[in-house]
mmCIF file of C-alpha atoms and ligand atoms in Angstrom:
data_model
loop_
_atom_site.group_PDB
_atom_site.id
_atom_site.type_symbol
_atom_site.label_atom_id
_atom_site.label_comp_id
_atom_site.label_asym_id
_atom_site.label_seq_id
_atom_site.Cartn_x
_atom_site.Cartn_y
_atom_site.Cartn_z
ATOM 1 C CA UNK A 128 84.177 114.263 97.130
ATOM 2 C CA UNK A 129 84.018 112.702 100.413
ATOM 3 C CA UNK A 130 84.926 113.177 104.104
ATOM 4 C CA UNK A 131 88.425 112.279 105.278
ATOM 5 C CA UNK A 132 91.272 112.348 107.846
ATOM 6 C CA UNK A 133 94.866 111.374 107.817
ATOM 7 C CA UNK A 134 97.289 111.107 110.137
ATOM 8 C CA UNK A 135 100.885 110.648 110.918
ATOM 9 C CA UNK A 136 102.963 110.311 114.295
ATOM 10 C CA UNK A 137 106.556 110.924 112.966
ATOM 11 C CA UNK A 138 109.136 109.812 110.685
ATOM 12 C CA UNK A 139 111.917 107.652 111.856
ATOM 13 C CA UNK A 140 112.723 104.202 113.547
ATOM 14 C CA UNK A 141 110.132 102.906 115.690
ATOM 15 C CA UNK A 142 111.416 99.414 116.695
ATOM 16 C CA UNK A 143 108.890 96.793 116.523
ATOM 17 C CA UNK A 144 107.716 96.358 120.111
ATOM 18 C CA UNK A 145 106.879 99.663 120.008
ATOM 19 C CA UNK A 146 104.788 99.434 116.446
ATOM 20 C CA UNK A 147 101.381 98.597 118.761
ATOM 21 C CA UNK A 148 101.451 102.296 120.609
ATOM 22 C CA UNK A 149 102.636 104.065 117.639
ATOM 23 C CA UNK A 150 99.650 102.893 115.533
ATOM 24 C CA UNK A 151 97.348 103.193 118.415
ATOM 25 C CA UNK A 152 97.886 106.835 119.211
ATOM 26 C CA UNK A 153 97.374 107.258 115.359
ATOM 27 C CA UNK A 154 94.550 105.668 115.413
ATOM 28 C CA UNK A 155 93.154 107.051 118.383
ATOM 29 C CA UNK A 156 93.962 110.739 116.837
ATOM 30 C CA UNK A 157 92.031 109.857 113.186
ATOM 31 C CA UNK A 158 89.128 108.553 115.489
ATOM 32 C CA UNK A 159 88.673 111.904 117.584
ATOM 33 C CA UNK A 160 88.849 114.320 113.975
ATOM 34 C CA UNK A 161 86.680 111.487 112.450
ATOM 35 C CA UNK A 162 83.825 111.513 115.110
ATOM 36 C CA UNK A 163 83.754 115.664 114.219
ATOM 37 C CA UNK A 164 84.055 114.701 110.443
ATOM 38 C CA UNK A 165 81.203 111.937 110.768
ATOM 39 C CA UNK A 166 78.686 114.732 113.043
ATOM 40 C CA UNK A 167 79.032 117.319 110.238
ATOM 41 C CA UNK A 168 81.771 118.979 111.444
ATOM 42 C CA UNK A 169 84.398 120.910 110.261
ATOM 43 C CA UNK A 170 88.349 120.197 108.961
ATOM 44 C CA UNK A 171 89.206 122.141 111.504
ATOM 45 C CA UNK A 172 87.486 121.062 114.612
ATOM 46 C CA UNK A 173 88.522 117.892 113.622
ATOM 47 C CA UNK A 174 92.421 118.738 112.568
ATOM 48 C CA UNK A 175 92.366 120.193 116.070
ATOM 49 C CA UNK A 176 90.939 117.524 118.173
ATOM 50 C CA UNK A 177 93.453 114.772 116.278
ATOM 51 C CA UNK A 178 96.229 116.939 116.692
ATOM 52 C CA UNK A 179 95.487 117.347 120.599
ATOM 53 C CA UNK A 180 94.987 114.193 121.165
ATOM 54 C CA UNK A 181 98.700 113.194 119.396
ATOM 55 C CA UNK A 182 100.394 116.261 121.042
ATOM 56 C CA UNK A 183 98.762 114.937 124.550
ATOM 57 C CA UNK A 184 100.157 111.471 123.939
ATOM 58 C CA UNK A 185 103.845 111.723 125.882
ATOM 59 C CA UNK A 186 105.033 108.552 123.020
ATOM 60 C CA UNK A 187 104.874 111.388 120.091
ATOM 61 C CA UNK A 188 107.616 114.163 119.921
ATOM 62 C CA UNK A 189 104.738 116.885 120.280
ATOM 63 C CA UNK A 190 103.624 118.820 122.961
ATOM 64 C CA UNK A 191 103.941 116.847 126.325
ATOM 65 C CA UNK A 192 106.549 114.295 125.528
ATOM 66 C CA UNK A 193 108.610 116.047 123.054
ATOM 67 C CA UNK A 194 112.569 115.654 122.400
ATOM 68 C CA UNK A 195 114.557 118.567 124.243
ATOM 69 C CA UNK A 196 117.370 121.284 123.212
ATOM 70 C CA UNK A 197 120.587 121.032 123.533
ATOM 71 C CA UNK A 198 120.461 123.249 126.944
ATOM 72 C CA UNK A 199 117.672 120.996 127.753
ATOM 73 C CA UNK A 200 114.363 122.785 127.476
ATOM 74 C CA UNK A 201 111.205 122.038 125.092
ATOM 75 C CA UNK A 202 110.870 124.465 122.258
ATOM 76 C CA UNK A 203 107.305 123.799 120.456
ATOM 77 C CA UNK A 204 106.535 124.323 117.086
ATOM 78 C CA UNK A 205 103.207 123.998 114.860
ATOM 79 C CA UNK A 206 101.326 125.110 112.493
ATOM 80 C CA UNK A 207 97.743 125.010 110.724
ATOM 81 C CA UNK A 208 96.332 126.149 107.249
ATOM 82 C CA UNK A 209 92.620 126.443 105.959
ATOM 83 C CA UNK A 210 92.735 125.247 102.287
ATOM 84 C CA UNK A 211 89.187 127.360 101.602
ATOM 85 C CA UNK A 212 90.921 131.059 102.836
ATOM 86 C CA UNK A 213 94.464 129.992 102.678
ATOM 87 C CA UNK A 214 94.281 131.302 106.165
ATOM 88 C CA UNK A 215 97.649 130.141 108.215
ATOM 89 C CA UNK A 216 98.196 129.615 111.901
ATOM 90 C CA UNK A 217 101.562 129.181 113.189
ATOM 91 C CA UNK A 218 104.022 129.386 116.208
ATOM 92 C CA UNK A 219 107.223 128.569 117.224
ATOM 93 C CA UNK A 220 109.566 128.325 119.746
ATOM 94 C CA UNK A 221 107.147 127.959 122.463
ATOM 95 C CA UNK A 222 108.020 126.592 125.933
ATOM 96 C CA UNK A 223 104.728 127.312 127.642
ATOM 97 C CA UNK A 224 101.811 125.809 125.453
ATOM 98 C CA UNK A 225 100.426 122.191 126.231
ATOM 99 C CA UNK A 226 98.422 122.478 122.955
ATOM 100 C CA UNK A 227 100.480 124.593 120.367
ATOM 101 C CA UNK A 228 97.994 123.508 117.514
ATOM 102 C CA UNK A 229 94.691 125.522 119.907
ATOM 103 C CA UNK A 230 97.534 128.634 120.060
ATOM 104 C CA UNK A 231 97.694 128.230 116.191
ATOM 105 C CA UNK A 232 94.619 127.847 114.882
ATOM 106 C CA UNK A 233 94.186 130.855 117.039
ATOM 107 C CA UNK A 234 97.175 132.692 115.056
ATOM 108 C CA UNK A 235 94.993 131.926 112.114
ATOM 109 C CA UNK A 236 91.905 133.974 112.631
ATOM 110 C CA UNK A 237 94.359 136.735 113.634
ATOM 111 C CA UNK A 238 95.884 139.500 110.916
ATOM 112 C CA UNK A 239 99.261 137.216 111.798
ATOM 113 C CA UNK A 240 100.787 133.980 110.284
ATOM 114 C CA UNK A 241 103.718 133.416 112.307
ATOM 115 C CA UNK A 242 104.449 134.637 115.909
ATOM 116 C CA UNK A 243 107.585 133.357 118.212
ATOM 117 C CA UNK A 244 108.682 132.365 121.380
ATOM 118 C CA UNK A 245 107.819 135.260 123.767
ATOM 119 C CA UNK A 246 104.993 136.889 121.565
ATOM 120 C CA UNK A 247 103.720 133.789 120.761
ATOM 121 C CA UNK A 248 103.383 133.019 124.323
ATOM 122 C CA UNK A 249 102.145 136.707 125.107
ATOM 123 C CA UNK A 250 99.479 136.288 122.262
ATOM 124 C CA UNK A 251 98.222 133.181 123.642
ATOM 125 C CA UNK A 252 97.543 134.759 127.047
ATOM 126 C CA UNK A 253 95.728 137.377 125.908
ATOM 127 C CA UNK A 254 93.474 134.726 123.887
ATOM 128 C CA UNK A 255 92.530 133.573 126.798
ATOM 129 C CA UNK A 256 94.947 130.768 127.350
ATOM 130 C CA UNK A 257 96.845 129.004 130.169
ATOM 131 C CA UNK A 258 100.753 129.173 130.095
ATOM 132 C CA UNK A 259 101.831 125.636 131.845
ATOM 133 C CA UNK A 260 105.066 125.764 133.529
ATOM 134 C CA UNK A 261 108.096 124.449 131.006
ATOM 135 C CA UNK A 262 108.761 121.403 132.971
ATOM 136 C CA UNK A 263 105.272 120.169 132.554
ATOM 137 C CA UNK A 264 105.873 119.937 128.972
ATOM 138 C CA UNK A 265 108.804 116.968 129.789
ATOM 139 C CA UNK A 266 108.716 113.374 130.615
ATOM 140 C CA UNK A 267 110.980 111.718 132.984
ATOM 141 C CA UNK A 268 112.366 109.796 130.114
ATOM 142 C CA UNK A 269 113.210 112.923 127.881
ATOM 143 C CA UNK A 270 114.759 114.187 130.453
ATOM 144 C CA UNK A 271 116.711 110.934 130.616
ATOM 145 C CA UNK A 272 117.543 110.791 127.128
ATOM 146 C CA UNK A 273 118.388 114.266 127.164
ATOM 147 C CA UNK A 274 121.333 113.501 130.435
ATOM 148 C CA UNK A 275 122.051 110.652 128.790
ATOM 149 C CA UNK A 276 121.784 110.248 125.465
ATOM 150 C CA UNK A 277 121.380 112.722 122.922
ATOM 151 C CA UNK A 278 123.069 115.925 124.615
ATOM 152 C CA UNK A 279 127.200 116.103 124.615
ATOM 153 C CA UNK A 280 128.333 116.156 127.974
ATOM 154 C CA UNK A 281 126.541 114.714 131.096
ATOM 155 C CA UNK A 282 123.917 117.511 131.476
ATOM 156 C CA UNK A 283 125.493 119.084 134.582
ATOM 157 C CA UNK A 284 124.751 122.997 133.876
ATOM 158 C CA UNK A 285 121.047 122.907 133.478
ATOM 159 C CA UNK A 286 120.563 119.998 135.716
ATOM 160 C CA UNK A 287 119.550 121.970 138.866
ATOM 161 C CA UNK A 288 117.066 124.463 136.988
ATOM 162 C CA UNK A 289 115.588 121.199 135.172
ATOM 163 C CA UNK A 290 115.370 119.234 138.278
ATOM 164 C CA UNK A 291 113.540 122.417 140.150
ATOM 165 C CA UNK A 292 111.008 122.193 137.329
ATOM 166 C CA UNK A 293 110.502 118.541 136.949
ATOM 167 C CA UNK A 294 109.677 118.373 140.449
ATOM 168 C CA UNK A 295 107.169 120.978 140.571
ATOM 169 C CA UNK A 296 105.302 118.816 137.987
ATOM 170 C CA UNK A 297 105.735 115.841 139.535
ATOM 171 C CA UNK A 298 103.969 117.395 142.569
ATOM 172 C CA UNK A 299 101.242 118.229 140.523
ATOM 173 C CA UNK A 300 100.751 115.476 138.731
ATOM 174 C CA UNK A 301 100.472 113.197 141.983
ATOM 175 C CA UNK A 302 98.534 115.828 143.236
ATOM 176 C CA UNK A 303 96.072 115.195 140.590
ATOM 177 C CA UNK A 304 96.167 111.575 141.255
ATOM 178 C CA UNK A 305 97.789 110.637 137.869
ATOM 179 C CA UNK A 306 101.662 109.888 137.067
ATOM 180 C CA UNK A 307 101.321 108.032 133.684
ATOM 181 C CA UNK A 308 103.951 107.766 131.476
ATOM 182 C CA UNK A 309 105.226 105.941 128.573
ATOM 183 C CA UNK A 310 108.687 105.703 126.473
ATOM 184 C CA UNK A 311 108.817 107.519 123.537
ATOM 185 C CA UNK A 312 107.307 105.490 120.071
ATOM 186 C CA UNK A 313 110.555 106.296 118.043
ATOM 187 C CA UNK A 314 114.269 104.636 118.801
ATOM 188 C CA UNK A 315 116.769 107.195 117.355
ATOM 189 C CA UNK A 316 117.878 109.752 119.436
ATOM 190 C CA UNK A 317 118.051 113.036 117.763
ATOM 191 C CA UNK A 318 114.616 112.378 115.730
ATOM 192 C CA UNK A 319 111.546 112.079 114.831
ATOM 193 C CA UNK A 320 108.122 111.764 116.098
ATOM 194 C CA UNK A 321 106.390 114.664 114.902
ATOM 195 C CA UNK A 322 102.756 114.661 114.463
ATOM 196 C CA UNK A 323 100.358 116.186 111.888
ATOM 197 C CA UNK A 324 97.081 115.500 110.465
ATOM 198 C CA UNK A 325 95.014 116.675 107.210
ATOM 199 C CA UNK A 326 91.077 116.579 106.949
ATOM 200 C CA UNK A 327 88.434 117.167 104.282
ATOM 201 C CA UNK A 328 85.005 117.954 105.571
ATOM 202 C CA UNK A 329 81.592 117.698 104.246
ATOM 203 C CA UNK A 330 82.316 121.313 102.661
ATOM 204 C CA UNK A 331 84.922 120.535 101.023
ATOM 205 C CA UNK A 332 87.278 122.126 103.087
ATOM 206 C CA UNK A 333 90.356 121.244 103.592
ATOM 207 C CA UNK A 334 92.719 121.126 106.634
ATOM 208 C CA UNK A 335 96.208 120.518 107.411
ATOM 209 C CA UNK A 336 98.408 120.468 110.261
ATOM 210 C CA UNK A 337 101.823 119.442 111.899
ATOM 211 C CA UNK A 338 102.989 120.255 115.814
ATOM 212 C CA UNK A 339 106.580 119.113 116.843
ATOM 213 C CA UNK A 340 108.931 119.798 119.815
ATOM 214 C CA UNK A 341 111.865 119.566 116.676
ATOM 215 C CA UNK A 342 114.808 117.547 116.573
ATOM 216 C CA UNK A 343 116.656 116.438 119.931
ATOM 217 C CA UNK A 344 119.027 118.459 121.192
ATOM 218 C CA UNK A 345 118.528 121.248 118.599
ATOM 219 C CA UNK A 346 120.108 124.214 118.985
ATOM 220 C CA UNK A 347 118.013 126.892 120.901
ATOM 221 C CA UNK A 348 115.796 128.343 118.939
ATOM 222 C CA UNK A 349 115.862 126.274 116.264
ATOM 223 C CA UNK A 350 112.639 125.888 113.913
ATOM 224 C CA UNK A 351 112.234 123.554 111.389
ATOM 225 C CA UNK A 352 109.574 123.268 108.358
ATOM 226 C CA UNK A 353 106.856 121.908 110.906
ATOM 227 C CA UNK A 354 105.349 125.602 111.440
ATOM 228 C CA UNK A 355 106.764 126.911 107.929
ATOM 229 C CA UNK A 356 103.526 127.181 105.166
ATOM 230 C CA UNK A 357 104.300 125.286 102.157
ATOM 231 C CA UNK A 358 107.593 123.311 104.012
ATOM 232 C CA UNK A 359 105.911 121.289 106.686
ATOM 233 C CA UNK A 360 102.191 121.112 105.785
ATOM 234 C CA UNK A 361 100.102 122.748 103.231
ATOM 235 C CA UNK A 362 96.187 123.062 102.284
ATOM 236 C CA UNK A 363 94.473 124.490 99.263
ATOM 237 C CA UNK A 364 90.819 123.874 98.252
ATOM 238 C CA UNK A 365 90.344 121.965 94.759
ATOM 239 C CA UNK A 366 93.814 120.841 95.133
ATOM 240 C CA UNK A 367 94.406 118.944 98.600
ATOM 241 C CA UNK A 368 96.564 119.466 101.866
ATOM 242 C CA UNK A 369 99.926 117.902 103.069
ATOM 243 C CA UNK A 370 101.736 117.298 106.239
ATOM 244 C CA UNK A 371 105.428 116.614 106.228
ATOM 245 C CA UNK A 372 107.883 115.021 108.897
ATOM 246 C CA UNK A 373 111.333 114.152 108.886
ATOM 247 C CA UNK A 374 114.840 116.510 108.150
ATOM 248 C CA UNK A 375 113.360 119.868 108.700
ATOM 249 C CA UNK A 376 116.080 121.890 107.004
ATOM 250 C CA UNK A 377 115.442 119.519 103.593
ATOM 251 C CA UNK A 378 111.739 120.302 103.531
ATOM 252 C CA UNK A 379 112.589 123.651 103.857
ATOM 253 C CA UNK A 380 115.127 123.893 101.121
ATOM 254 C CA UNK A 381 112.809 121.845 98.893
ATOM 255 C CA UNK A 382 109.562 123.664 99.875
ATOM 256 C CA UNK A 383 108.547 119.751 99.906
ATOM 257 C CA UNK A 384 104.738 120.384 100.999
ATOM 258 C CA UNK A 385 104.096 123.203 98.042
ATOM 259 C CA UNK A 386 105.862 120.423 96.110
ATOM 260 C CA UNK A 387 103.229 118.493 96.772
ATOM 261 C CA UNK A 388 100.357 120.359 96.050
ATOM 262 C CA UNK A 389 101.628 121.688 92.875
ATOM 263 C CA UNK A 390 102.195 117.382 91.577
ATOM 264 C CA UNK A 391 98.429 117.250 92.725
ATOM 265 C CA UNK A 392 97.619 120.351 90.461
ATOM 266 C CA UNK A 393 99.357 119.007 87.587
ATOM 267 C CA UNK A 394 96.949 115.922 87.758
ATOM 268 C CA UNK A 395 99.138 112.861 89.809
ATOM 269 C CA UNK A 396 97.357 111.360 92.290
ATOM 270 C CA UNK A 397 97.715 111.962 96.167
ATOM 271 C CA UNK A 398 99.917 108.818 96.173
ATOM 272 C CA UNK A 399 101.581 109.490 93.064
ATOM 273 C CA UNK A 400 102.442 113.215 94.399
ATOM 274 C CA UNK A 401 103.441 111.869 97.664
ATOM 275 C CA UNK A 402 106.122 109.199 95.842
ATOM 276 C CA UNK A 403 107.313 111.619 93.921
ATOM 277 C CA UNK A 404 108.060 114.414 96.702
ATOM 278 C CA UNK A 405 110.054 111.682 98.926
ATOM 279 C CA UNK A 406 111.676 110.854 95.409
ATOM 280 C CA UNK A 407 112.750 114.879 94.854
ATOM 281 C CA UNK A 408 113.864 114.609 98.831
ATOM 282 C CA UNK A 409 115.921 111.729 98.490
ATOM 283 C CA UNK A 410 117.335 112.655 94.892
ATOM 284 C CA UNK A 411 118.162 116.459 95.979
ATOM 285 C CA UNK A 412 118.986 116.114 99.660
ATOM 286 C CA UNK A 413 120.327 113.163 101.857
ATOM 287 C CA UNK A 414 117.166 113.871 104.079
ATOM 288 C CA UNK A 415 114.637 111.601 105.537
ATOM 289 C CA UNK A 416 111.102 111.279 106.079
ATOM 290 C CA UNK A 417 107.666 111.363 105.302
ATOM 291 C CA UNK A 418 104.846 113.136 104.523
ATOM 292 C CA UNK A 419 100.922 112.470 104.252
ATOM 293 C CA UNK A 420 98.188 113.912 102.146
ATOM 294 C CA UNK A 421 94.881 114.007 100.723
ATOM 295 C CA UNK A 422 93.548 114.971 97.180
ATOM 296 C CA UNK A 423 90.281 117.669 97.317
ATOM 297 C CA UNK A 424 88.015 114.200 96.691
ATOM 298 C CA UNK A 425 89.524 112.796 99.623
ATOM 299 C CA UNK A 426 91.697 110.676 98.487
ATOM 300 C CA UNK A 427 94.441 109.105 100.860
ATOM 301 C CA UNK A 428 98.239 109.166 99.959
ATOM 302 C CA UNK A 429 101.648 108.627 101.925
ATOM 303 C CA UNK A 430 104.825 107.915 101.298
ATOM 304 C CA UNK A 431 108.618 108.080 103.448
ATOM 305 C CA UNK A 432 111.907 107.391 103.109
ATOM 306 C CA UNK A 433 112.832 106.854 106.789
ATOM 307 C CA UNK A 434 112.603 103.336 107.991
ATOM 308 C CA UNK A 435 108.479 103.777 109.551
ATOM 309 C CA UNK A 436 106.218 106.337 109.783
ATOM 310 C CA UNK A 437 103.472 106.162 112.144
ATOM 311 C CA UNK A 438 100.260 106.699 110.309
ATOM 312 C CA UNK A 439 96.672 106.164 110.349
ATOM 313 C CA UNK A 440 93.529 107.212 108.167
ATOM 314 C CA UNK A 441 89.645 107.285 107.992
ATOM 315 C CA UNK A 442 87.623 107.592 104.719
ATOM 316 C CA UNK A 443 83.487 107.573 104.503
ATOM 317 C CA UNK A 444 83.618 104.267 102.866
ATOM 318 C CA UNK A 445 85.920 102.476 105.598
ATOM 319 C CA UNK A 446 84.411 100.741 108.755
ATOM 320 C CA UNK A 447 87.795 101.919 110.903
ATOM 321 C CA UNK A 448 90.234 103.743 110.511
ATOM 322 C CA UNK A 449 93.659 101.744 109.016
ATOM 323 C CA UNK A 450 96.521 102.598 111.159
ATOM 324 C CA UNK A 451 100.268 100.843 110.172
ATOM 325 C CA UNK A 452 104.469 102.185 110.774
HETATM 326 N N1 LIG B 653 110.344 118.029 110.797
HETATM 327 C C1 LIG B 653 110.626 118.187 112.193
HETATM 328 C C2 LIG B 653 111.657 119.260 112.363
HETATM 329 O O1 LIG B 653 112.595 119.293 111.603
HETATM 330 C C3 LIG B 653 111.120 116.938 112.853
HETATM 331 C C4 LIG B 653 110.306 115.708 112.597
HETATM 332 O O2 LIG B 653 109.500 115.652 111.700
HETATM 333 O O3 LIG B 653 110.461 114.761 113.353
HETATM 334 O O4 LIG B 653 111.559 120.024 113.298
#
């Protein structure tokens, strides 16, 4: 058994100038949860600093950054599982969290799994979090893409309320002496870009994770597999965890992730389990993407259907962490 991260930073078309930042945020996330991993650490400490560091990266469809509804607001969704407990975090539908996966692996040392929009948001105040305003959760160029791209019609009706928030952060942000941004690391308009992450720590324990602001222009209130046990991500000691992105309604229908764990638990191999879930996805559905995971000895496996998928992963006997598309 050994230590080990993985990472991924969506499904979908990344077009080659933007390959560099794709695989550097990846890379940049597996570092973070492999400095916890290499101290000692835990799965989950480190799931949840690669995670952050992804949904704090505006190129990646999670947290600040991420693709908007069709009435042009962010709607966040994540979720976390310890393999060890089977203990799940999740939440959905949140407009007000810069970090959903802190709010989550919150949710999972609660009595809850799942909690929604409002309550979600309600439940993270009185954990002691800060709500941020919605509009600090979007970029300029969402917003763009959002006028002008992926939403029918030219954007008129929620233009004003959008603008109103847009500027407040704008004020902020100059305020704080910062205004960095940068485009988005995928090239189709209504998805991917999703982020997730599994770990295996000294312990033994393993940790899985996705966080996604969904597919562009979704309808409101919309969720996907990303915060759905067993669809988007999955983790069970002695058999290994998964973490899924692509056509959210597929992995659903398919329970891909379970899928996953139950090819590890009849003896394939984490790459031979991943081929043959985006196999069963392809074969049953005409969905796309990709999905990551790691075998309870730490053993690396990925595989997608979509045309890239970000990706990037850190094993004890590796100098650096690979990252590729
Ligand atoms: N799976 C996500 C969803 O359907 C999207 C993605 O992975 O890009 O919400």
């Amino acid at each position: 058994m050994g230590r080990a991260i993985i990472v991924h930073g969506g499904a979908g078309l990344i077009p080659p100038e933007r390959f560099h930042a794709a695989r550097e945020g990846c890379r940049a996330a597996a570092e973070a949860g492999w400095q916890i991993l290499a101290a000692g650490g835990s799965a989950l400490d480190a799931i949840e600093a690669a995670i952050v560091t992804l949904e704090n990266d505006p190129g990646f469809n999670a947290g600040t950054g991420a693709v908007l509804t069709s009435d042009g607001r962010v709607q966040l969704d994540c979720g976390i599982m310890n393999g060890t407990s089977l203990d799940v975090g999740a939440i959905a539908g949140v407009e007000r969290i810069k970090n959903p996966v802190r709010v989550a692996r919150a949710v999972l040392t609660s009595p809850h799994v799942l909690l929604v929009g409002a309550g979600a948001e309600e439940f993270a105040r009185e954990s002691g979090f800060t709500l941020c305003d919605p509009g600090d959760l979007i970029t300029p160029y969402q917003y763009a893409r959002w006028q002008h791209g992926y939403r029918p019609g030219d954007g008129a009706h929620a233009g004003a309320e959008l603008d109103a928030l847009l500027a407040k952060r704008d004020a902020k942000s100059s305020a704080n002496g910062h205004n960095a941004e940068s485009e988005p690391v995928h090239a189709d308009d209504t998805k991917h870009g999703t982020v997730g992450a599994v770990a295996i720590d000294d312990d033994g324990n393993i940790v899985a994770s996705a966080s996604t602001g969904g597919r562009a222009g979704k309808h409101l209130g919309r969720v996907g597999d990303t915060p759905l046990p067993g669809c988007g991500f999955y983790a069970e000691a002695g058999i290994g965890g998964i973490s899924c992105t692509g056509d959210g309604e597929d992995f659903i229908r398919l329970l891909l992730a379970k899928r996953v764990a139950d090819y590890l638990a009849t003896g394939l191999s984490a790459q031979g389990a991943a081929t043959a879930a985006i196999r069963l996805l392809g074969g049953r559905t005409t969905g796309e993407g990709g999905l990551i995971v790691l075998d309870s000895n730490g053993r690396v496996g990925y595989a997608r259907n979509s045309a890239t998928m970000a990706h990037a992963f850190m094993c004890d006997d590796m100098p650096a962490p690979f990252a590729g598309v």
